[in-house]
Amino acid sequence: MASHRKWSPTGTRIAGIRTPALATAALTSVALLSQTANAAPSADPKPSIEEVEKKVDDLYHQAEAATEKYNATREKTAQQRKRVDSLLDDVARRTEKLNTARDELGSFAAAQYRTGASAPDTATLLLADNPQDYFDQTQLMDRLTSRQKVAVDDYITEQAATTKKRAEASESLQTLTTAQSALRTSKADVQRKLAEARSLLSKLTAEEKARLAAIEKKKQEAADRKAAELAQQQAAAEKKAQEAAAQQQTSGTTGTSGTSGSSTTDSSYTAKADKALAFARTQVGKPYVWGATGPGSYDCSGLTQAAWKAAGVDLPRTTWDQVNVGTTVPLSDIKPGDLVFFYDDISHVGLYVGNGMMIHAPKPGAYVREESIFYGGESIIHSVVRPA
């Protein structure tokens, strides 16, 4: 997987020039007055609309990558929390059994006291750091009844198991604390990038906003043209394949077994894809919210996960895991229902609907919509995956 590409700020840096000290205060004053009269104030030039647009796009991209990191961390945290809960429940059960075993040993010690038995005080066992060492040293086991020996064995076993589980629970709690800290860091990273993007956009004048909208419209038109080209290419390829199949049937050279198997597979996938697409279409118009998995809002991977779940297929939570589920296919062979992944860091995903278009949750401030898969240019398309 390629490394994450980050935007690097550009600009002019005004370096200070060291000059030798002047001989007199008068000459120094003259130089300062000359600089004041001729030099323009030092300030960064205002970025162009094109630069603002690129930086905002970069920030949204970085925010999506940070969102996927947040999603992965949240999944890990949830799993770790379940493990901690399970271990704590186990410790509680084992502690109860240990207390029962201790009470039984205590009853034996009381009986020995009442009868004046000469066996070492069993109560001392209950305070021993290592019960097994205590038994070995005092040879108490040789003087106990069968029932007492069973009780002692139970006590030793439960104490060892409880001690082990308590250590595991303590370690898991520490891991959970670390995961929760990482979750907060990921969340803050997303919020910071989104705040910076909003700040840039808020400083634009009405005229600049109109120019930015014109740039976006131009990009959209180019993306739509590219989508239409892909649709035409696929239609031509399909027509050619149908003509070839018809010619084979006429000549009687068709291999029936292979064709039947392929047809069955395609039919099964199409049925599932139709269900995923039907679900996705009903989500159009709902807001993008980072970290959301529905039903009222979604992020990109949350939408694709929910859509394919409606078709009976369980996808992982993040784009980084979804890209590894199913079969990777070339862009020229893309079919409705396929997942389209974007950017070298695989931080965005959409659900292909056909004719070069997809349904996706684009970015913060936008809504689930149908859009060309070339919305950011063909170069950002990472891969196409058929998940079922």
Short mmCIF file of C-alpha atoms in Angstrom, two decimals:
data_model
loop_
_atom_site.label_atom_id
_atom_site.label_comp_id
_atom_site.label_asym_id
_atom_site.label_seq_id
_atom_site.Cartn_x
_atom_site.Cartn_y
_atom_site.Cartn_z
CA MET A 1 0.00 0.00 0.00
CA ALA A 2 1.42 3.36 -0.96
CA SER A 3 2.19 5.92 1.70
CA HIS A 4 -0.31 8.62 2.58
CA ARG A 5 0.17 11.73 0.50
CA LYS A 6 -0.02 14.86 2.57
CA TRP A 7 -0.44 18.41 1.39
CA SER A 8 2.66 20.51 1.94
CA PRO A 9 2.07 24.24 2.33
CA THR A 10 3.85 26.45 -0.14
CA GLY A 11 4.72 30.09 0.04
CA THR A 12 7.56 32.63 0.00
CA ARG A 13 9.88 32.76 2.90
CA ILE A 14 11.65 36.09 3.40
CA ALA A 15 15.08 35.42 4.72
CA GLY A 16 16.89 37.99 6.82
CA ILE A 17 20.14 39.42 5.38
CA ARG A 18 23.00 39.99 7.73
CA THR A 19 24.92 43.17 7.04
CA PRO A 20 28.05 44.47 8.67
CA ALA A 21 27.55 47.06 11.41
CA LEU A 22 27.73 50.64 10.11
CA ALA A 23 30.32 52.93 11.50
CA THR A 24 28.01 55.63 12.75
CA ALA A 25 24.50 55.96 14.10
CA ALA A 26 23.72 58.45 11.34
CA LEU A 27 24.36 55.96 8.58
CA THR A 28 22.19 53.41 10.43
CA SER A 29 19.31 55.89 10.58
CA VAL A 30 19.60 56.63 6.87
CA ALA A 31 19.48 52.90 6.04
CA LEU A 32 16.42 52.33 8.23
CA LEU A 33 14.57 55.29 6.75
CA SER A 34 15.35 54.06 3.25
CA GLN A 35 14.01 50.58 4.06
CA THR A 36 10.85 52.05 5.56
CA ALA A 37 10.19 54.14 2.47
CA ASN A 38 10.85 51.48 -0.16
CA ALA A 39 10.04 48.07 1.33
CA ALA A 40 6.52 46.64 1.13
CA PRO A 41 5.03 45.16 4.31
CA SER A 42 5.99 41.51 4.84
CA ALA A 43 2.88 39.38 4.38
CA ASP A 44 1.90 36.12 2.73
CA PRO A 45 0.01 36.72 -0.51
CA LYS A 46 -3.63 35.65 -0.52
CA PRO A 47 -3.97 32.20 -2.11
CA SER A 48 -5.75 31.91 -5.43
CA ILE A 49 -9.13 30.22 -5.71
CA GLU A 50 -7.41 27.26 -7.36
CA GLU A 51 -5.00 26.97 -4.42
CA VAL A 52 -7.85 27.19 -1.91
CA GLU A 53 -9.78 24.52 -3.80
CA LYS A 54 -6.76 22.20 -3.85
CA LYS A 55 -6.03 22.73 -0.18
CA VAL A 56 -9.66 22.17 0.84
CA ASP A 57 -9.80 18.97 -1.25
CA ASP A 58 -6.57 17.83 0.36
CA LEU A 59 -7.91 18.53 3.84
CA TYR A 60 -11.11 16.59 3.14
CA HIS A 61 -9.01 13.73 1.80
CA GLN A 62 -6.85 13.78 4.92
CA ALA A 63 -9.99 13.94 7.07
CA GLU A 64 -11.34 10.83 5.31
CA ALA A 65 -8.08 8.99 5.92
CA ALA A 66 -8.21 10.05 9.56
CA THR A 67 -11.85 8.90 9.69
CA GLU A 68 -10.88 5.42 8.51
CA LYS A 69 -8.19 5.36 11.18
CA TYR A 70 -10.82 6.41 13.72
CA ASN A 71 -13.16 3.66 12.48
CA ALA A 72 -10.44 1.02 12.80
CA THR A 73 -9.49 2.24 16.27
CA ARG A 74 -13.12 2.28 17.38
CA GLU A 75 -13.55 -1.30 16.18
CA LYS A 76 -10.45 -2.35 18.12
CA THR A 77 -11.64 -0.50 21.21
CA ALA A 78 -15.07 -2.16 21.07
CA GLN A 79 -13.48 -5.60 20.75
CA GLN A 80 -11.11 -4.88 23.63
CA ARG A 81 -13.99 -3.65 25.80
CA LYS A 82 -15.84 -6.94 25.17
CA ARG A 83 -12.72 -8.88 26.15
CA VAL A 84 -12.33 -6.87 29.36
CA ASP A 85 -15.99 -7.39 30.27
CA SER A 86 -15.66 -11.13 29.63
CA LEU A 87 -12.50 -11.39 31.74
CA LEU A 88 -14.01 -9.41 34.61
CA ASP A 89 -17.09 -11.66 34.57
CA ASP A 90 -14.81 -14.70 34.63
CA VAL A 91 -12.80 -13.27 37.53
CA ALA A 92 -16.02 -12.64 39.45
CA ARG A 93 -17.20 -16.23 38.91
CA ARG A 94 -13.83 -17.68 39.88
CA THR A 95 -13.60 -15.47 42.97
CA GLU A 96 -16.98 -16.75 44.08
CA LYS A 97 -15.82 -20.37 43.64
CA LEU A 98 -12.59 -19.54 45.49
CA ASN A 99 -14.57 -18.11 48.38
CA THR A 100 -16.69 -21.27 48.48
CA ALA A 101 -13.56 -23.43 48.59
CA ARG A 102 -12.09 -21.23 51.30
CA ASP A 103 -15.26 -21.52 53.38
CA GLU A 104 -15.12 -25.30 53.11
CA LEU A 105 -11.51 -25.36 54.24
CA GLY A 106 -12.44 -23.06 57.08
CA SER A 107 -15.08 -25.52 58.23
CA PHE A 108 -12.43 -28.26 58.31
CA ALA A 109 -10.17 -26.04 60.39
CA ALA A 110 -13.02 -25.37 62.86
CA ALA A 111 -13.75 -29.09 63.10
CA GLN A 112 -10.10 -29.83 63.84
CA TYR A 113 -10.12 -27.19 66.56
CA ARG A 114 -13.23 -28.65 68.18
CA THR A 115 -11.89 -32.20 68.14
CA GLY A 116 -8.40 -31.22 69.19
CA ALA A 117 -6.90 -32.84 66.08
CA SER A 118 -3.15 -32.64 65.80
CA ALA A 119 -3.15 -31.67 62.09
CA PRO A 120 -1.57 -28.29 61.34
CA ASP A 121 -4.03 -25.39 61.46
CA THR A 122 -5.81 -25.33 58.10
CA ALA A 123 -6.66 -21.68 58.71
CA THR A 124 -2.97 -20.90 58.24
CA LEU A 125 -3.38 -22.22 54.70
CA LEU A 126 -5.89 -19.51 53.92
CA LEU A 127 -3.27 -16.86 54.65
CA ALA A 128 -0.41 -18.57 52.83
CA ASP A 129 1.10 -16.81 49.81
CA ASN A 130 1.54 -20.14 48.03
CA PRO A 131 -0.81 -22.88 49.27
CA GLN A 132 1.03 -25.62 47.36
CA ASP A 133 4.34 -24.75 49.08
CA TYR A 134 2.53 -24.79 52.41
CA PHE A 135 1.23 -28.30 51.81
CA ASP A 136 4.61 -29.54 50.64
CA GLN A 137 6.38 -28.16 53.71
CA THR A 138 3.90 -29.38 56.33
CA GLN A 139 2.90 -32.63 54.61
CA LEU A 140 -0.66 -31.73 55.55
CA MET A 141 -2.04 -33.69 52.63
CA ASP A 142 -0.97 -36.99 54.24
CA ARG A 143 -3.19 -36.30 57.24
CA LEU A 144 -6.40 -35.17 55.49
CA THR A 145 -9.45 -37.25 54.62
CA SER A 146 -10.42 -37.87 50.99
CA ARG A 147 -13.09 -35.19 51.16
CA GLN A 148 -10.65 -32.70 52.63
CA LYS A 149 -8.09 -33.49 49.95
CA VAL A 150 -10.66 -32.76 47.24
CA ALA A 151 -11.48 -29.45 48.89
CA VAL A 152 -7.80 -28.53 49.11
CA ASP A 153 -7.22 -29.45 45.46
CA ASP A 154 -10.20 -27.31 44.44
CA TYR A 155 -8.91 -24.40 46.47
CA ILE A 156 -5.41 -24.56 44.97
CA THR A 157 -6.76 -24.89 41.42
CA GLU A 158 -9.19 -22.00 41.81
CA GLN A 159 -6.63 -19.74 43.44
CA ALA A 160 -4.14 -20.29 40.59
CA ALA A 161 -6.82 -19.80 37.91
CA THR A 162 -8.22 -16.69 39.61
CA THR A 163 -4.76 -15.15 39.97
CA LYS A 164 -4.08 -15.78 36.28
CA LYS A 165 -7.41 -14.30 35.16
CA ARG A 166 -6.93 -11.24 37.35
CA ALA A 167 -3.56 -10.63 35.66
CA GLU A 168 -5.16 -11.03 32.22
CA ALA A 169 -7.96 -8.64 33.15
CA SER A 170 -5.45 -6.08 34.41
CA GLU A 171 -3.44 -6.32 31.19
CA SER A 172 -6.59 -6.03 29.07
CA LEU A 173 -7.71 -2.97 31.01
CA GLN A 174 -4.38 -1.33 30.25
CA THR A 175 -4.75 -2.20 26.55
CA LEU A 176 -8.27 -0.76 26.58
CA THR A 177 -7.02 2.46 28.15
CA THR A 178 -4.38 2.77 25.41
CA ALA A 179 -6.98 2.09 22.70
CA GLN A 180 -9.33 4.71 24.14
CA SER A 181 -6.51 7.25 24.14
CA ALA A 182 -5.76 6.44 20.47
CA LEU A 183 -9.47 6.82 19.70
CA ARG A 184 -9.53 10.31 21.19
CA THR A 185 -6.41 11.23 19.20
CA SER A 186 -7.96 9.99 15.93
CA LYS A 187 -11.17 11.90 16.63
CA ALA A 188 -9.25 15.11 17.33
CA ASP A 189 -7.26 14.65 14.10
CA VAL A 190 -10.45 14.46 12.02
CA GLN A 191 -11.99 17.46 13.75
CA ARG A 192 -8.83 19.53 13.32
CA LYS A 193 -8.67 18.96 9.54
CA LEU A 194 -12.37 19.65 9.06
CA ALA A 195 -12.10 22.85 11.10
CA GLU A 196 -9.22 24.04 8.93
CA ALA A 197 -11.20 23.34 5.74
CA ARG A 198 -14.24 25.20 7.08
CA SER A 199 -12.05 28.12 8.09
CA LEU A 200 -10.62 28.42 4.57
CA LEU A 201 -14.06 28.34 2.98
CA SER A 202 -15.50 30.85 5.44
CA LYS A 203 -12.95 33.49 4.38
CA LEU A 204 -14.06 33.47 0.74
CA THR A 205 -16.06 36.38 -0.62
CA ALA A 206 -19.30 35.83 -2.53
CA GLU A 207 -17.44 36.32 -5.79
CA GLU A 208 -14.75 33.83 -4.80
CA LYS A 209 -17.38 31.29 -3.79
CA ALA A 210 -19.00 31.68 -7.21
CA ARG A 211 -15.64 31.11 -8.91
CA LEU A 212 -15.04 28.04 -6.73
CA ALA A 213 -18.46 26.68 -7.71
CA ALA A 214 -17.59 27.22 -11.38
CA ILE A 215 -14.36 25.23 -10.95
CA GLU A 216 -16.30 22.39 -9.29
CA LYS A 217 -18.89 22.43 -12.08
CA LYS A 218 -16.16 22.20 -14.71
CA LYS A 219 -14.61 19.23 -12.91
CA GLN A 220 -18.03 17.58 -12.66
CA GLU A 221 -18.66 17.98 -16.38
CA ALA A 222 -15.29 16.42 -17.20
CA ALA A 223 -16.04 13.53 -14.84
CA ASP A 224 -19.44 12.96 -16.45
CA ARG A 225 -17.85 12.87 -19.91
CA LYS A 226 -15.34 10.30 -18.70
CA ALA A 227 -18.16 8.20 -17.22
CA ALA A 228 -20.04 8.31 -20.53
CA GLU A 229 -16.91 7.15 -22.35
CA LEU A 230 -16.57 4.16 -20.00
CA ALA A 231 -20.25 3.29 -20.50
CA GLN A 232 -19.79 3.39 -24.30
CA GLN A 233 -16.68 1.22 -24.13
CA GLN A 234 -18.44 -1.35 -21.96
CA ALA A 235 -21.51 -1.37 -24.20
CA ALA A 236 -19.32 -1.94 -27.27
CA ALA A 237 -17.41 -4.74 -25.52
CA GLU A 238 -20.66 -6.40 -24.40
CA LYS A 239 -22.10 -6.20 -27.90
CA LYS A 240 -18.96 -7.75 -29.32
CA ALA A 241 -19.09 -10.56 -26.75
CA GLN A 242 -22.74 -11.26 -27.56
CA GLU A 243 -21.99 -11.40 -31.29
CA ALA A 244 -19.10 -13.81 -30.65
CA ALA A 245 -21.33 -16.01 -28.48
CA ALA A 246 -24.04 -16.05 -31.12
CA GLN A 247 -21.51 -17.01 -33.79
CA GLN A 248 -20.20 -19.86 -31.61
CA GLN A 249 -23.72 -21.18 -31.05
CA THR A 250 -24.36 -21.09 -34.78
CA SER A 251 -21.18 -23.03 -35.50
CA GLY A 252 -21.89 -25.47 -32.64
CA THR A 253 -18.53 -24.90 -30.89
CA THR A 254 -19.82 -23.62 -27.57
CA GLY A 255 -18.47 -25.35 -24.43
CA THR A 256 -21.71 -25.77 -22.50
CA SER A 257 -20.27 -26.73 -19.11
CA GLY A 258 -18.04 -23.69 -18.73
CA THR A 259 -20.69 -21.28 -20.02
CA SER A 260 -23.32 -22.65 -17.64
CA GLY A 261 -21.06 -22.29 -14.59
CA SER A 262 -20.11 -18.73 -15.48
CA SER A 263 -23.74 -17.81 -16.12
CA THR A 264 -24.79 -19.18 -12.73
CA THR A 265 -22.05 -17.23 -10.95
CA ASP A 266 -22.94 -13.99 -12.75
CA SER A 267 -26.63 -14.47 -11.96
CA SER A 268 -25.92 -15.02 -8.25
CA TYR A 269 -23.74 -11.92 -8.04
CA THR A 270 -26.24 -9.80 -9.95
CA ALA A 271 -29.03 -10.79 -7.55
CA LYS A 272 -26.97 -9.76 -4.52
CA ALA A 273 -25.71 -6.58 -6.21
CA ASP A 274 -29.29 -5.56 -7.03
CA LYS A 275 -30.20 -5.76 -3.34
CA ALA A 276 -27.13 -3.73 -2.32
CA LEU A 277 -27.90 -1.08 -4.95
CA ALA A 278 -31.59 -0.92 -4.01
CA PHE A 279 -30.57 -0.19 -0.42
CA ALA A 280 -27.98 2.40 -1.45
CA ARG A 281 -30.48 4.27 -3.61
CA THR A 282 -32.81 4.72 -0.64
CA GLN A 283 -29.95 6.39 1.28
CA VAL A 284 -29.39 9.11 -1.33
CA GLY A 285 -29.84 12.53 0.25
CA LYS A 286 -28.73 11.50 3.74
CA PRO A 287 -25.81 13.48 5.20
CA TYR A 288 -22.19 12.40 5.32
CA VAL A 289 -21.12 12.16 8.95
CA TRP A 290 -17.68 10.80 9.69
CA GLY A 291 -17.75 7.57 11.70
CA ALA A 292 -21.46 7.00 10.92
CA THR A 293 -22.91 3.66 9.79
CA GLY A 294 -26.58 4.62 9.42
CA PRO A 295 -29.44 4.66 9.37
CA GLY A 296 -29.66 8.45 9.43
CA SER A 297 -26.16 9.26 8.16
CA TYR A 298 -23.05 7.57 6.79
CA ASP A 299 -19.40 7.90 6.02
CA CYS A 300 -18.12 6.25 2.83
CA SER A 301 -17.26 2.80 4.19
CA GLY A 302 -20.26 2.85 6.52
CA LEU A 303 -22.53 3.18 3.47
CA THR A 304 -20.94 0.36 1.47
CA GLN A 305 -20.95 -1.88 4.53
CA ALA A 306 -24.66 -1.23 5.14
CA ALA A 307 -25.57 -1.67 1.45
CA TRP A 308 -23.93 -5.06 1.12
CA LYS A 309 -25.28 -6.16 4.50
CA ALA A 310 -28.75 -5.63 3.02
CA ALA A 311 -27.71 -8.20 0.39
CA GLY A 312 -26.61 -10.68 3.07
CA VAL A 313 -22.88 -10.00 2.73
CA ASP A 314 -20.89 -8.85 5.77
CA LEU A 315 -18.12 -6.42 4.91
CA PRO A 316 -15.48 -5.15 7.37
CA ARG A 317 -15.84 -1.63 8.73
CA THR A 318 -12.96 0.22 7.07
CA THR A 319 -11.92 0.82 3.46
CA TRP A 320 -8.54 -0.71 4.29
CA ASP A 321 -10.23 -4.02 5.13
CA GLN A 322 -13.04 -3.88 2.56
CA VAL A 323 -10.51 -3.67 -0.28
CA ASN A 324 -9.22 -7.12 0.68
CA VAL A 325 -12.63 -8.83 0.60
CA GLY A 326 -13.65 -10.40 -2.70
CA THR A 327 -11.98 -10.33 -6.10
CA THR A 328 -10.08 -7.44 -7.64
CA VAL A 329 -11.19 -6.77 -11.23
CA PRO A 330 -9.92 -4.36 -13.90
CA LEU A 331 -11.77 -1.07 -14.35
CA SER A 332 -12.80 -2.17 -17.85
CA ASP A 333 -14.67 -5.14 -16.32
CA ILE A 334 -16.47 -3.17 -13.59
CA LYS A 335 -20.07 -4.23 -12.87
CA PRO A 336 -22.95 -2.77 -10.82
CA GLY A 337 -22.42 -3.60 -7.15
CA ASP A 338 -18.62 -3.50 -7.32
CA LEU A 339 -16.71 -1.40 -4.83
CA VAL A 340 -14.53 1.39 -6.23
CA PHE A 341 -11.64 2.47 -4.01
CA PHE A 342 -9.81 5.77 -4.31
CA TYR A 343 -6.40 7.29 -3.52
CA ASP A 344 -3.11 5.58 -2.80
CA ASP A 345 -4.04 5.34 0.88
CA ILE A 346 -7.42 3.72 0.02
CA SER A 347 -9.30 6.28 2.11
CA HIS A 348 -12.53 6.45 0.07
CA VAL A 349 -14.97 3.96 -1.45
CA GLY A 350 -18.15 4.05 -3.54
CA LEU A 351 -20.71 1.53 -4.83
CA TYR A 352 -20.76 1.23 -8.62
CA VAL A 353 -24.22 1.50 -10.21
CA GLY A 354 -23.29 1.30 -13.90
CA ASN A 355 -22.63 3.73 -16.76
CA GLY A 356 -19.52 5.07 -15.03
CA MET A 357 -21.52 6.21 -11.98
CA MET A 358 -21.48 5.28 -8.30
CA ILE A 359 -23.40 6.01 -5.11
CA HIS A 360 -21.16 7.24 -2.31
CA ALA A 361 -21.00 9.38 0.80
CA PRO A 362 -18.59 12.01 -0.55
CA LYS A 363 -17.29 14.22 2.26
CA PRO A 364 -18.29 16.35 5.25
CA GLY A 365 -20.92 18.91 4.37
CA ALA A 366 -22.20 16.79 1.47
CA TYR A 367 -24.93 14.17 1.13
CA VAL A 368 -25.06 10.62 -0.17
CA ARG A 369 -25.37 11.00 -3.94
CA GLU A 370 -24.87 9.42 -7.31
CA GLU A 371 -21.75 10.69 -9.03
CA SER A 372 -19.18 9.79 -11.67
CA ILE A 373 -16.42 7.47 -10.47
CA PHE A 374 -14.08 9.95 -12.17
CA TYR A 375 -15.14 12.80 -9.85
CA GLY A 376 -11.51 13.41 -8.91
CA GLY A 377 -9.95 12.20 -12.15
CA GLU A 378 -9.04 8.69 -13.24
CA SER A 379 -5.64 8.87 -11.54
CA ILE A 380 -7.14 8.68 -8.02
CA ILE A 381 -8.96 5.38 -8.71
CA HIS A 382 -7.04 2.78 -6.72
CA SER A 383 -8.87 -0.45 -7.52
CA VAL A 384 -12.20 -2.17 -8.15
CA VAL A 385 -13.31 -5.09 -5.94
CA ARG A 386 -16.21 -7.52 -6.43
CA PRO A 387 -17.16 -8.38 -2.84
CA ALA A 388 -19.34 -11.48 -3.38
#
